[in-house]
Short mmCIF file of C-alpha atoms and ligand atoms in Angstrom, two decimals:
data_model
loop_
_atom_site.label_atom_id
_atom_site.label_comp_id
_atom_site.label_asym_id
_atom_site.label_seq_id
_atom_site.Cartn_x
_atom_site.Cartn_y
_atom_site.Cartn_z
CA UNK D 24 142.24 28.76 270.77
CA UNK D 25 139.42 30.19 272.49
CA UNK D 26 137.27 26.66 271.92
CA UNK D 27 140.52 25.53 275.07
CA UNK D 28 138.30 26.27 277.74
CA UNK D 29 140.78 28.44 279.11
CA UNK D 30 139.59 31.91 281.65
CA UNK D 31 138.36 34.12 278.85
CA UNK D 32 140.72 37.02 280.71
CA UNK D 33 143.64 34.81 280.72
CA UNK D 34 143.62 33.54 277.22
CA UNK D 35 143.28 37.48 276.15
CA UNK D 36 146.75 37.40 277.61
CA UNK D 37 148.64 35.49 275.14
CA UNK D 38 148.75 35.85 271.56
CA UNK D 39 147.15 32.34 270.39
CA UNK D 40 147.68 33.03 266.77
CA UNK D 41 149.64 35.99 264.37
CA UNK D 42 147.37 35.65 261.43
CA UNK D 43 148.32 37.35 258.27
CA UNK D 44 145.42 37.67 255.70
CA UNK D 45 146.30 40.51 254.03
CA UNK D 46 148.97 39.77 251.29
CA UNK D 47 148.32 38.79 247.83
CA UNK D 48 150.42 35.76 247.25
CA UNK D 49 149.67 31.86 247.58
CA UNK D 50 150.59 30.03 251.03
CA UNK D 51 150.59 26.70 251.73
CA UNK D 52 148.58 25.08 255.05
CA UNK D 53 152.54 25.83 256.77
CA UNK D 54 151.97 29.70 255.75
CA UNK D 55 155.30 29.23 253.60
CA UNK D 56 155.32 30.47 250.17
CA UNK D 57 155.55 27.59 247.61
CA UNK D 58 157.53 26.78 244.36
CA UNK D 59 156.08 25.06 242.11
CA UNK D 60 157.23 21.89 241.81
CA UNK D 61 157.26 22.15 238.15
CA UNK D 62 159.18 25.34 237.94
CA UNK D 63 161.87 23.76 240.35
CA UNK D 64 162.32 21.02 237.84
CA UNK D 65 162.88 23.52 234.86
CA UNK D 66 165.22 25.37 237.01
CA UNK D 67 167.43 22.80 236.85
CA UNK D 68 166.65 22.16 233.62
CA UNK D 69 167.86 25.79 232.54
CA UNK D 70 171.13 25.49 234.79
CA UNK D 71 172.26 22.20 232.78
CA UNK D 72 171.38 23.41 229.70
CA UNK D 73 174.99 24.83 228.05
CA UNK D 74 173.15 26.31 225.18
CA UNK D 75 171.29 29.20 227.34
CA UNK D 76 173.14 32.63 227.88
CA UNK D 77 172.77 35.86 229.44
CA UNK D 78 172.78 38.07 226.03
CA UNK D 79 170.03 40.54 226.05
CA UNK D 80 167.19 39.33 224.93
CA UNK D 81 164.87 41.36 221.97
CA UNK D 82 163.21 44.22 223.33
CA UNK D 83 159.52 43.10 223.04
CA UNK D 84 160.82 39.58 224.66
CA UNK D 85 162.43 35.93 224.50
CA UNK D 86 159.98 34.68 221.23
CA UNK D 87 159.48 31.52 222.83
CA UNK D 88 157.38 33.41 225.66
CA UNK D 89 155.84 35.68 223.37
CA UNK D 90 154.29 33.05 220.90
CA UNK D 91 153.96 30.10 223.75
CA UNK D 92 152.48 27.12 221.51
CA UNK D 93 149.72 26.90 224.56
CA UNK D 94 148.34 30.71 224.02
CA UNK D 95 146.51 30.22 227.17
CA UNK D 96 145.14 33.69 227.68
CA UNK D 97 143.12 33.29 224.05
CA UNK D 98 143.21 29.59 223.11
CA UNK D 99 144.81 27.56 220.75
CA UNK D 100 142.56 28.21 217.76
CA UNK D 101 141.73 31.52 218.26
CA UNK D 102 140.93 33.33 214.94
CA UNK D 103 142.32 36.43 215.62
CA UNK D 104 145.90 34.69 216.06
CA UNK D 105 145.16 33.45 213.00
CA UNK D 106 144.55 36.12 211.10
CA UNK D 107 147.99 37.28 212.54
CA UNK D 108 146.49 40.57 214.24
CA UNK D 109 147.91 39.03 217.93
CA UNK D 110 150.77 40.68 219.36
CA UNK D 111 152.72 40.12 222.37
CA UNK D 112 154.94 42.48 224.53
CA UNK D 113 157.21 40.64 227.28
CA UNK D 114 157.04 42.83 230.10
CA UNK D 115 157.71 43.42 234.21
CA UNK D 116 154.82 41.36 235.56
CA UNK D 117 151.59 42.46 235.47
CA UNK D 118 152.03 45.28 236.62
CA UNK D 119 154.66 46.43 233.24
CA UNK D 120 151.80 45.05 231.03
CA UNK D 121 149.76 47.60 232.37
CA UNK D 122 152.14 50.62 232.52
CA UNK D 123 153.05 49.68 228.69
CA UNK D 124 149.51 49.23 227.57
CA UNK D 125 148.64 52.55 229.47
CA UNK D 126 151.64 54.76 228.05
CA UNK D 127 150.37 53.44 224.71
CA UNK D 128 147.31 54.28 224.87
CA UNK D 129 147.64 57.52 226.33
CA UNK D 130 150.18 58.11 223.19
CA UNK D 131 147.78 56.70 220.40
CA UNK D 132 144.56 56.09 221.33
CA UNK D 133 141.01 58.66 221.06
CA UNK D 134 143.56 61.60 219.58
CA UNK D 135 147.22 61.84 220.09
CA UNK D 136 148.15 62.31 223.36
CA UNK D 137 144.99 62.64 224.80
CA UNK D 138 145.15 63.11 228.29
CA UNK D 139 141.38 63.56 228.95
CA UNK D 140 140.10 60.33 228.07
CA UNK D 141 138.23 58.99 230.52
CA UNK D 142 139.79 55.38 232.83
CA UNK D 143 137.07 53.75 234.49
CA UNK D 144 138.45 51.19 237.08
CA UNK D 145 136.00 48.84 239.20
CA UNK D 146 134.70 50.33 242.60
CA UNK D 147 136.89 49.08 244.21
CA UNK D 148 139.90 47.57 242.74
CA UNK D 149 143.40 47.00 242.65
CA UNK D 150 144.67 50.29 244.25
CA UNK D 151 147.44 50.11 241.75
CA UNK D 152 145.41 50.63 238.77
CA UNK D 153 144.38 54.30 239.58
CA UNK D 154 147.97 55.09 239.50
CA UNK D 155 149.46 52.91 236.84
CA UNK D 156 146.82 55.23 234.48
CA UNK D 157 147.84 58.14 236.64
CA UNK D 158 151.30 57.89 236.11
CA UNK D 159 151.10 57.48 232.57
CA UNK D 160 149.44 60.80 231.87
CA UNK D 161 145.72 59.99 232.21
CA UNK D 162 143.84 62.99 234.23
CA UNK D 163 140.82 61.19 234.68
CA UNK D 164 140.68 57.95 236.17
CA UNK D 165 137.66 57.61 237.33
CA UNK D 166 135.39 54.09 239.23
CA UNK D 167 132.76 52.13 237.87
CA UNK D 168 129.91 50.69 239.48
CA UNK D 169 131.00 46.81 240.44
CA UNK D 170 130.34 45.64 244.04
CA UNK D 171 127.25 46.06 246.12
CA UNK D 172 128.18 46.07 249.87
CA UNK D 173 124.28 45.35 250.84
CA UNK D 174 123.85 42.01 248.96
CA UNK D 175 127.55 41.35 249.14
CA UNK D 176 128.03 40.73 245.08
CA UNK D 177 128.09 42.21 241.67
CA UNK D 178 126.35 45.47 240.82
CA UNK D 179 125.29 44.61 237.53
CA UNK D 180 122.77 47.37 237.20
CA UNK D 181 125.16 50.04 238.42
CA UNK D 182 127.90 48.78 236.19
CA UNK D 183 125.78 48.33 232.90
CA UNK D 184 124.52 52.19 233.50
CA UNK D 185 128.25 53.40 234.09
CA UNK D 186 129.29 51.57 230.41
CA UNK D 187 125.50 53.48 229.48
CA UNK D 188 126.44 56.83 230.78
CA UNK D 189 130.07 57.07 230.11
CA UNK D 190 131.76 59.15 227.66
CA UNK D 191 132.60 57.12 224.02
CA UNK D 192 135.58 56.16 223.51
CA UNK D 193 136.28 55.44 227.68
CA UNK D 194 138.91 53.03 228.70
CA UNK D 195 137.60 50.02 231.06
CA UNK D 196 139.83 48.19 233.04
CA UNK D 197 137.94 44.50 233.66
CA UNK D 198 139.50 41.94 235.73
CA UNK D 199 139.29 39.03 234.00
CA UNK D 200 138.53 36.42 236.49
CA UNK D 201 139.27 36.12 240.46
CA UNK D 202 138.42 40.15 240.67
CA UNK D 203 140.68 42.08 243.12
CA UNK D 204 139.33 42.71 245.80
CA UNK D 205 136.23 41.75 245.90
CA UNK D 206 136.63 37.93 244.48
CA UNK D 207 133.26 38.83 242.86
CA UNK D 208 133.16 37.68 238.92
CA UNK D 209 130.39 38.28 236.36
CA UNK D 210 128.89 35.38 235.41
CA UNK D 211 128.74 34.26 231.44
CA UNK D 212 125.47 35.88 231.17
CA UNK D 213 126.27 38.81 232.73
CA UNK D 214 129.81 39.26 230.47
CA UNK D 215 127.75 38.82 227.55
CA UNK D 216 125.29 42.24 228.53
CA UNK D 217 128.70 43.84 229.19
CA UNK D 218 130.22 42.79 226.25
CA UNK D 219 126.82 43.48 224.49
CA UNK D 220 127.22 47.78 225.94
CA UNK D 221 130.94 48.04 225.54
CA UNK D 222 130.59 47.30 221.72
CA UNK D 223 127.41 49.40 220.98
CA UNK D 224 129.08 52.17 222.47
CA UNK D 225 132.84 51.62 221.60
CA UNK D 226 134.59 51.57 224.90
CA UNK D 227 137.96 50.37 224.49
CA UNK D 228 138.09 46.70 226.26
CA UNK D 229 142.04 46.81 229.20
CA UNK D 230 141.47 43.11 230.25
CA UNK D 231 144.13 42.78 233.17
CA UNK D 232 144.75 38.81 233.77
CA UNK D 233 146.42 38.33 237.27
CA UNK D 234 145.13 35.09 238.68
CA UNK D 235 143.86 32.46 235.55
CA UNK D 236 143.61 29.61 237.11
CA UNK D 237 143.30 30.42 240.36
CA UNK D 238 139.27 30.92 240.04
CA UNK D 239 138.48 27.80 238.94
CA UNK D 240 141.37 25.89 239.04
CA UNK D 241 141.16 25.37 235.05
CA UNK D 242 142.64 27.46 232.66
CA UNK D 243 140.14 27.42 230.13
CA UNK D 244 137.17 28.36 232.15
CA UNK D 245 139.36 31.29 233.45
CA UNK D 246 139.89 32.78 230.30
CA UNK D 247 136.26 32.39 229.21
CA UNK D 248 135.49 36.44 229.30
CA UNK D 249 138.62 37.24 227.51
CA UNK D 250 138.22 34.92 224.75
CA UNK D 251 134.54 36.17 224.54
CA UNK D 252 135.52 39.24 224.02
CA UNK D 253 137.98 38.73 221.42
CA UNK D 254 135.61 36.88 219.42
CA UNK D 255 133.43 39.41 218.99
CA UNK D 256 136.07 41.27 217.06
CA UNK D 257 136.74 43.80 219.98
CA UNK D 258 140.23 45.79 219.63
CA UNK D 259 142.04 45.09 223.06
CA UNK D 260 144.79 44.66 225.08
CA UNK D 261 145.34 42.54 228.03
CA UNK D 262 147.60 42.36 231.00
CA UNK D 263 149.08 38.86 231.97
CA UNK D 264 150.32 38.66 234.93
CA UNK D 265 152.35 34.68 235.86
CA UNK D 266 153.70 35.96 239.12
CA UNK D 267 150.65 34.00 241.09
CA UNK D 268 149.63 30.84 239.15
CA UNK D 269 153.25 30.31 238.56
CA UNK D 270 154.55 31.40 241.96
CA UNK D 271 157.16 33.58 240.35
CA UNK D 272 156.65 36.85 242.14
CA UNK D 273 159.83 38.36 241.88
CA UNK D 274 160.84 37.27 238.41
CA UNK D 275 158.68 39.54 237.03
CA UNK D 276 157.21 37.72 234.41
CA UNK D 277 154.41 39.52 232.40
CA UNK D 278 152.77 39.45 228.87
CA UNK D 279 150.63 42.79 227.42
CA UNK D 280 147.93 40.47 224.80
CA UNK D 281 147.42 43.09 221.77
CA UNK D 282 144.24 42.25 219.62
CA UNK D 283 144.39 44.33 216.80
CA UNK D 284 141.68 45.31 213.78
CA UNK D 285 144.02 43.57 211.51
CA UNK D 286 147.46 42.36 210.63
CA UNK D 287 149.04 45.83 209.16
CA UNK D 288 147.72 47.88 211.99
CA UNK D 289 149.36 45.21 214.51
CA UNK D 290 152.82 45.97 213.04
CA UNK D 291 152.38 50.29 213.57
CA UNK D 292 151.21 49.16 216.88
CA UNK D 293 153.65 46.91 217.66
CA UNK D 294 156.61 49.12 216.29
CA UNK D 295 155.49 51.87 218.79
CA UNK D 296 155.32 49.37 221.88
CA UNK D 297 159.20 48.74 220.97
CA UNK D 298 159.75 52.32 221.17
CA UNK D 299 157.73 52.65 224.82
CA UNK D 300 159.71 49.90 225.90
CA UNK D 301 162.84 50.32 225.13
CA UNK D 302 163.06 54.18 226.60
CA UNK D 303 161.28 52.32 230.10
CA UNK D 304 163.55 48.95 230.19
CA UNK D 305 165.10 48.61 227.11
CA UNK D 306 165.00 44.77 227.29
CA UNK D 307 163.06 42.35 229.97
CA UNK D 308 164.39 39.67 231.94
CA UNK D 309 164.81 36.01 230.84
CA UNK D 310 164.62 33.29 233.90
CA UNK D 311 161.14 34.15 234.32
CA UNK D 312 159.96 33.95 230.86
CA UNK D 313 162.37 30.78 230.09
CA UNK D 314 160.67 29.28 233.06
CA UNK D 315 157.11 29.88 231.65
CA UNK D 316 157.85 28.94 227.91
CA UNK D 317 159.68 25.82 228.88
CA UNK D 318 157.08 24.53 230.95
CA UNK D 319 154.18 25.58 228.43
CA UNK D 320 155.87 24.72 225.56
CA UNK D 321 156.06 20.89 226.26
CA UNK D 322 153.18 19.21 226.84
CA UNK D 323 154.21 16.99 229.88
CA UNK D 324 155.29 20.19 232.00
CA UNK D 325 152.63 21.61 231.20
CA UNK D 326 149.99 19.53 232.15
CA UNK D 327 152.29 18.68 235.39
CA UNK D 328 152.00 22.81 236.42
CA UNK D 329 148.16 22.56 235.45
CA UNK D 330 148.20 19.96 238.17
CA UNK D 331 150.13 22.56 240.45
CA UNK D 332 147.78 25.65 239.30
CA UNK D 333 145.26 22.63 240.31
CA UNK D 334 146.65 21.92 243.78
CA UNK D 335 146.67 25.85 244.93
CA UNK D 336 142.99 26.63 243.56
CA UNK D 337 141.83 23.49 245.45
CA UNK D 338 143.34 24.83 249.08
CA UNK D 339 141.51 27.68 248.16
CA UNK D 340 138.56 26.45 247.63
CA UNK D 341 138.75 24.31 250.94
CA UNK D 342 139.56 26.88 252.94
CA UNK D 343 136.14 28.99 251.86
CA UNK D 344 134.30 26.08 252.22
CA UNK D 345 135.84 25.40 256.09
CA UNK D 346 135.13 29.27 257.16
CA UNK D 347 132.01 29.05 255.82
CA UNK D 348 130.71 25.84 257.57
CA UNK D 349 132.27 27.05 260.80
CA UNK D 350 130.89 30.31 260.77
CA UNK D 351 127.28 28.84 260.07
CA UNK D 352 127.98 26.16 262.91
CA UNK D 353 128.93 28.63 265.29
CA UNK D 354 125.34 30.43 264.46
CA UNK D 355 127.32 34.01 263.34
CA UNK D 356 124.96 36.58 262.53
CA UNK D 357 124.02 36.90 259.12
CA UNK D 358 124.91 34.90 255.64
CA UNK D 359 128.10 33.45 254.66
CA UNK D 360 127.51 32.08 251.45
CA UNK D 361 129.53 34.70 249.95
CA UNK D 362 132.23 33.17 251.07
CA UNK D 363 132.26 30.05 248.84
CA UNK D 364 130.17 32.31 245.69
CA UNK D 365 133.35 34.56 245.59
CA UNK D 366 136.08 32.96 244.07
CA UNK D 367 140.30 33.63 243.82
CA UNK D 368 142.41 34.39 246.35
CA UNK D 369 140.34 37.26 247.41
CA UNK D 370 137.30 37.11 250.00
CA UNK D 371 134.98 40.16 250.63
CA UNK D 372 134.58 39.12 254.29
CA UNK D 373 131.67 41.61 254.48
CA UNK D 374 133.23 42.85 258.27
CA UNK D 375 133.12 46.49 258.67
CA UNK D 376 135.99 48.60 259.94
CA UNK D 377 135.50 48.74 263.62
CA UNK D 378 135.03 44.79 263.12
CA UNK D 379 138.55 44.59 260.95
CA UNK D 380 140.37 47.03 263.99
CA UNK D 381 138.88 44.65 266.68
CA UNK D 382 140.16 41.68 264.67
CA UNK D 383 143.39 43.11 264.33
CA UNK D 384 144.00 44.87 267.85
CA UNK D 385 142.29 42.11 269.88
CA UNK D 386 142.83 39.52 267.81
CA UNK D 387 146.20 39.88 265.70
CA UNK D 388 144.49 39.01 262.98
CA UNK D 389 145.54 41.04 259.91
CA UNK D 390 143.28 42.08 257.12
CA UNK D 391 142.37 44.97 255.12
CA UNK D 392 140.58 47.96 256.52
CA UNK D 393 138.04 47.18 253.26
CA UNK D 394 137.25 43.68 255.06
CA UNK D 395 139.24 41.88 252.00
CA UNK D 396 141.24 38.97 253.44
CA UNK D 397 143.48 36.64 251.18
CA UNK D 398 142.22 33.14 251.95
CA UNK D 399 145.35 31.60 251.38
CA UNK D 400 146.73 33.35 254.86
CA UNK D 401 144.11 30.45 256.49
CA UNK D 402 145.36 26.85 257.36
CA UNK D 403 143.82 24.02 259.08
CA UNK D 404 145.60 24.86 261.72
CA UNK D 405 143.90 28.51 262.26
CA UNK D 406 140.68 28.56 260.40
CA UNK D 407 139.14 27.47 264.21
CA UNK D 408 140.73 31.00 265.95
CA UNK D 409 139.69 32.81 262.77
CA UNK D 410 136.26 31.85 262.46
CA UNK D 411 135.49 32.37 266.25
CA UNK D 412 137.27 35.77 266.11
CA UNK D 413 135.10 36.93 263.17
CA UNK D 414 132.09 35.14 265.19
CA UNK D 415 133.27 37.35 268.12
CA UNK D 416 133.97 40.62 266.05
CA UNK D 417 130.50 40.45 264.60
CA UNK D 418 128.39 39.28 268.23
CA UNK D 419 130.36 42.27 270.15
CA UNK D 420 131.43 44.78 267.61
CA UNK D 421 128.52 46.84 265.65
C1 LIG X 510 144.42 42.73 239.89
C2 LIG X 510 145.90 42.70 239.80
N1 LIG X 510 146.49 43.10 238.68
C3 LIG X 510 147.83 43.08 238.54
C4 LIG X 510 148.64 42.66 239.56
C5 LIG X 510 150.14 42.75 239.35
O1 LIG X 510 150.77 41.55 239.22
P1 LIG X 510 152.35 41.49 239.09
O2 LIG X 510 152.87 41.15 240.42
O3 LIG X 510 152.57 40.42 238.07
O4 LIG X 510 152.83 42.81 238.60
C6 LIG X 510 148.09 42.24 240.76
C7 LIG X 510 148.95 41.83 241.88
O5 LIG X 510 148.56 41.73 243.01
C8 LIG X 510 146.68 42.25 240.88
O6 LIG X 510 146.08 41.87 242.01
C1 LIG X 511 151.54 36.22 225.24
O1 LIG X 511 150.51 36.77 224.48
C2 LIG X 511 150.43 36.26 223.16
C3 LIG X 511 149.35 37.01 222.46
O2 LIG X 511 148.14 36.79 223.09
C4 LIG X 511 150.16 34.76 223.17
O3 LIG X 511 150.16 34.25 221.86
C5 LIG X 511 151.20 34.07 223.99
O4 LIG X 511 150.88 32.72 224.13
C6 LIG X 511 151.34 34.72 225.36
N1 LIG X 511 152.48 34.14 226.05
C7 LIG X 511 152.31 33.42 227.13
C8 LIG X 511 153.56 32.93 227.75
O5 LIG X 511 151.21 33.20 227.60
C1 LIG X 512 140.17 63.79 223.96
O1 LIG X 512 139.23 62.98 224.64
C2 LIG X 512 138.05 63.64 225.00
C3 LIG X 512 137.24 62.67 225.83
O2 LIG X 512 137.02 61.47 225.14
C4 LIG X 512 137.33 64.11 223.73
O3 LIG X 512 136.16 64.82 224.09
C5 LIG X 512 138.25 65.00 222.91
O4 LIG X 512 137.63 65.32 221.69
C6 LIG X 512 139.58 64.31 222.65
N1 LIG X 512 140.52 65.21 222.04
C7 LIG X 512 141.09 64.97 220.86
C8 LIG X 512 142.06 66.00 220.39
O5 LIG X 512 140.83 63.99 220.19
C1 LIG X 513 152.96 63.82 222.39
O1 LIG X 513 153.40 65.00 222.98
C2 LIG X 513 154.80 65.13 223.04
C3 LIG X 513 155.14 66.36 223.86
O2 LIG X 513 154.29 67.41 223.55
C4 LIG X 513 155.36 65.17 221.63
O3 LIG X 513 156.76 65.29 221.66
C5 LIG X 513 154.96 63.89 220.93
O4 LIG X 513 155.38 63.92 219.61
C6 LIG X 513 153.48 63.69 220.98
N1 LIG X 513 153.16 62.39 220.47
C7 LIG X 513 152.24 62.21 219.58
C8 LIG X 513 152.02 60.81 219.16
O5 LIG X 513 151.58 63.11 219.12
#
């Protein structure tokens, strides 16, 4: 590291450090991906178990999954499942939750086959969501208002007159909590003036659910906006994604949320998801969605992978708080605090693109051009050479 002492010319000669900040999956202080300890027990669980097969499963998904006894995207007593107007579609990660909930809509929703209704997605967001929309027929996918670069947070103004100004009937996609990529969330205040605009004007309410539990390490507090939402009686869907807080990437293991107006118009919609699906993947996988319903479904697993959801938020959370204490003892021009306000896997370093190319060329030090850097790519180990090469990048690089 450059704190060695070593000839400043000589130390340039050597790579100290390959840092990779750009992905968007958990690593441990090693950089190794983890498994859950939890979901390595129910592994095993599922391989002893002589009553599991390999039959297809239903098309919308194993029930078990569908229904889990937890319902941790809405709650346990949630009066819309109650009311029986909750629907569930098993689907390819977060990613198929999307795709189905788009094809849907762009089949049934604001006139039949409307291809002109207006998808807003945050400036900036999840490059994927442009295209997912795209894809499924949309024409006009279009950004709301949602980060301001100057104060480094939320654009509440800008986003409040886009849900103002928009078209009725518009389709917003909202991140739900740990917002990709800015790690910027609304505050409880500010979802209720949201909330408050999207139902005075009838915007239709995409929540897309990637990364509960990774905000705040608690489940509950994660799902705050979406269960806001639904109890105002908004019609919805949302997109759960378990590839990050249950470290099962490549499983595939999603879950589209449908909140309906009431119990008969669930089944029409419901019927009609069976059809999207089964011309798309005609039935999901089933290790990824036994591994989820096991482990929710009893209540000792499930409080054991809390306590694993628990251990990745906190590494998180100590890594913000290490980059930003370093950054403010090495004196680095200008504020940090961002750093430990933005929350998720994400950080909005706030480093502009000749800063991000000098980190990278001179530094090996990968990020995103857009400054976004995945804080689980920092360890103990090289949260010194990264906070003195973004103390550099900023001193030299304008
Ligand atoms: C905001 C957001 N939505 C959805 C996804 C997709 O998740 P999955 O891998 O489950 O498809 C991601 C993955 O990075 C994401 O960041
Ligand atoms: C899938 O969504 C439904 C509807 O919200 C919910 O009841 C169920 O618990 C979810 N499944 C999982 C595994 O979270
Ligand atoms: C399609 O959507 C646009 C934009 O919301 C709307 O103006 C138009 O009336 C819709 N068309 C039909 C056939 O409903
Ligand atoms: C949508 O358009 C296609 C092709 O024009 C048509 O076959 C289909 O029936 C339409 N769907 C609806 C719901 O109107």
């Amino acid at each position: 590291p450059a704190s060695s002492g070593w000839p400043h010319s000589l130390y340039n000669n050597f790579i100290q450090f390959v840092v990779e900040l750009f992905s968007t999956a958990y690593r441990t202080d090693d950089s190794k991906p983890w498994v859950l300890p939890v979901v390595k027990k129910v592994e095993k669980v599922i391989v002893h178990d002589d009553t599991l097969n390999h039959e297809y499963l239903p098309i919308l998904g194993l029930p078990e999954f569908r229904s889990s006894a937890s319902k941790i995207a809405l709650g346990d007593d949630s009066p819309a499942i109650q009311e029986n107007r909750v629907g569930a579609v098993q689907c390819l990660g977060g990613t198929g939750a999307l795709k189905m909930g788009a094809e849907f809509l762009r089949r049934f929703y604001n006139g039949n086959n409307n291809t002109t209704t207006p998808v807003y997605v945050s400036a900036p967001t999840w490059e994927n969501h442009n295209a997912v929309f795209a894809n499924a027929g949309f024409e006009d996918v279009r950004p709301y208002k949602y980060w301001d670069a100057e104060k480094r947070g939320l654009d509440l103004a800008g986003f409040l007159g886009d849900l103002e100004s928009c078209p009725a009937h518009s389709i917003f996609v909202l991140h739900a909590c740990a917002h990709n990529p800015t790690g910027t969330d609304p505050t409880q205040e500010q979802w209720k003036q949201i909330a408050e605009v999207m139902m005075r004007r009838k915007l239709f309410v995409f929540f897309d659910s990637a990364y509960q539990g990774f905000a705040s390490g608690n489940l509950e507090k994660d799902a705050w906006a979406i269960r806001y939402f639904v109890s105002l009686g908004f019609e919805m869907f949302c997109a759960q994604s378990f590839s990050k807080n249950f470290g099962l990437y490549n499983e595939r293991v999603g879950n589209l949320t449908v909140v309906a107006r009431d119990a008969d118009n669930l089944k029409r919609i419901m019927s009609q998801m069976e059809k999207i699906v089964r011309t798309t993947w005609s039935n999901p996988p089933s290790q990824g969605a036994r591994i989820v319903a096991i482990t929710l479904n009893s209540p000792e697993l499930f409080s054991e992978w809390k306590g694993n959801v628990k251990t990745m938020a906190d590494r998180v959370l100590l890594m913000r708080a290490q980059l930003k204490a370093k950054l403010q003892a090495l004196g680095t021009p200008g504020t940090w605090d961002h750093i430990t306000e933005q929350i998720g896997m994400f950080s909005f370093t706030g480093l502009n693109p000749k800063q991000v190319e000098y980190m990278i060329k001179e530094k090996h030090i990968y990020l995103m051009a857009s400054g976004r850097i995945n804080m689980c790519g920092l360890t103990t180990k090289n949260i010194d050479y990264v906070a003195e090469s973004i103390h550099e990048a900023v001193t030299q690089v304008q």
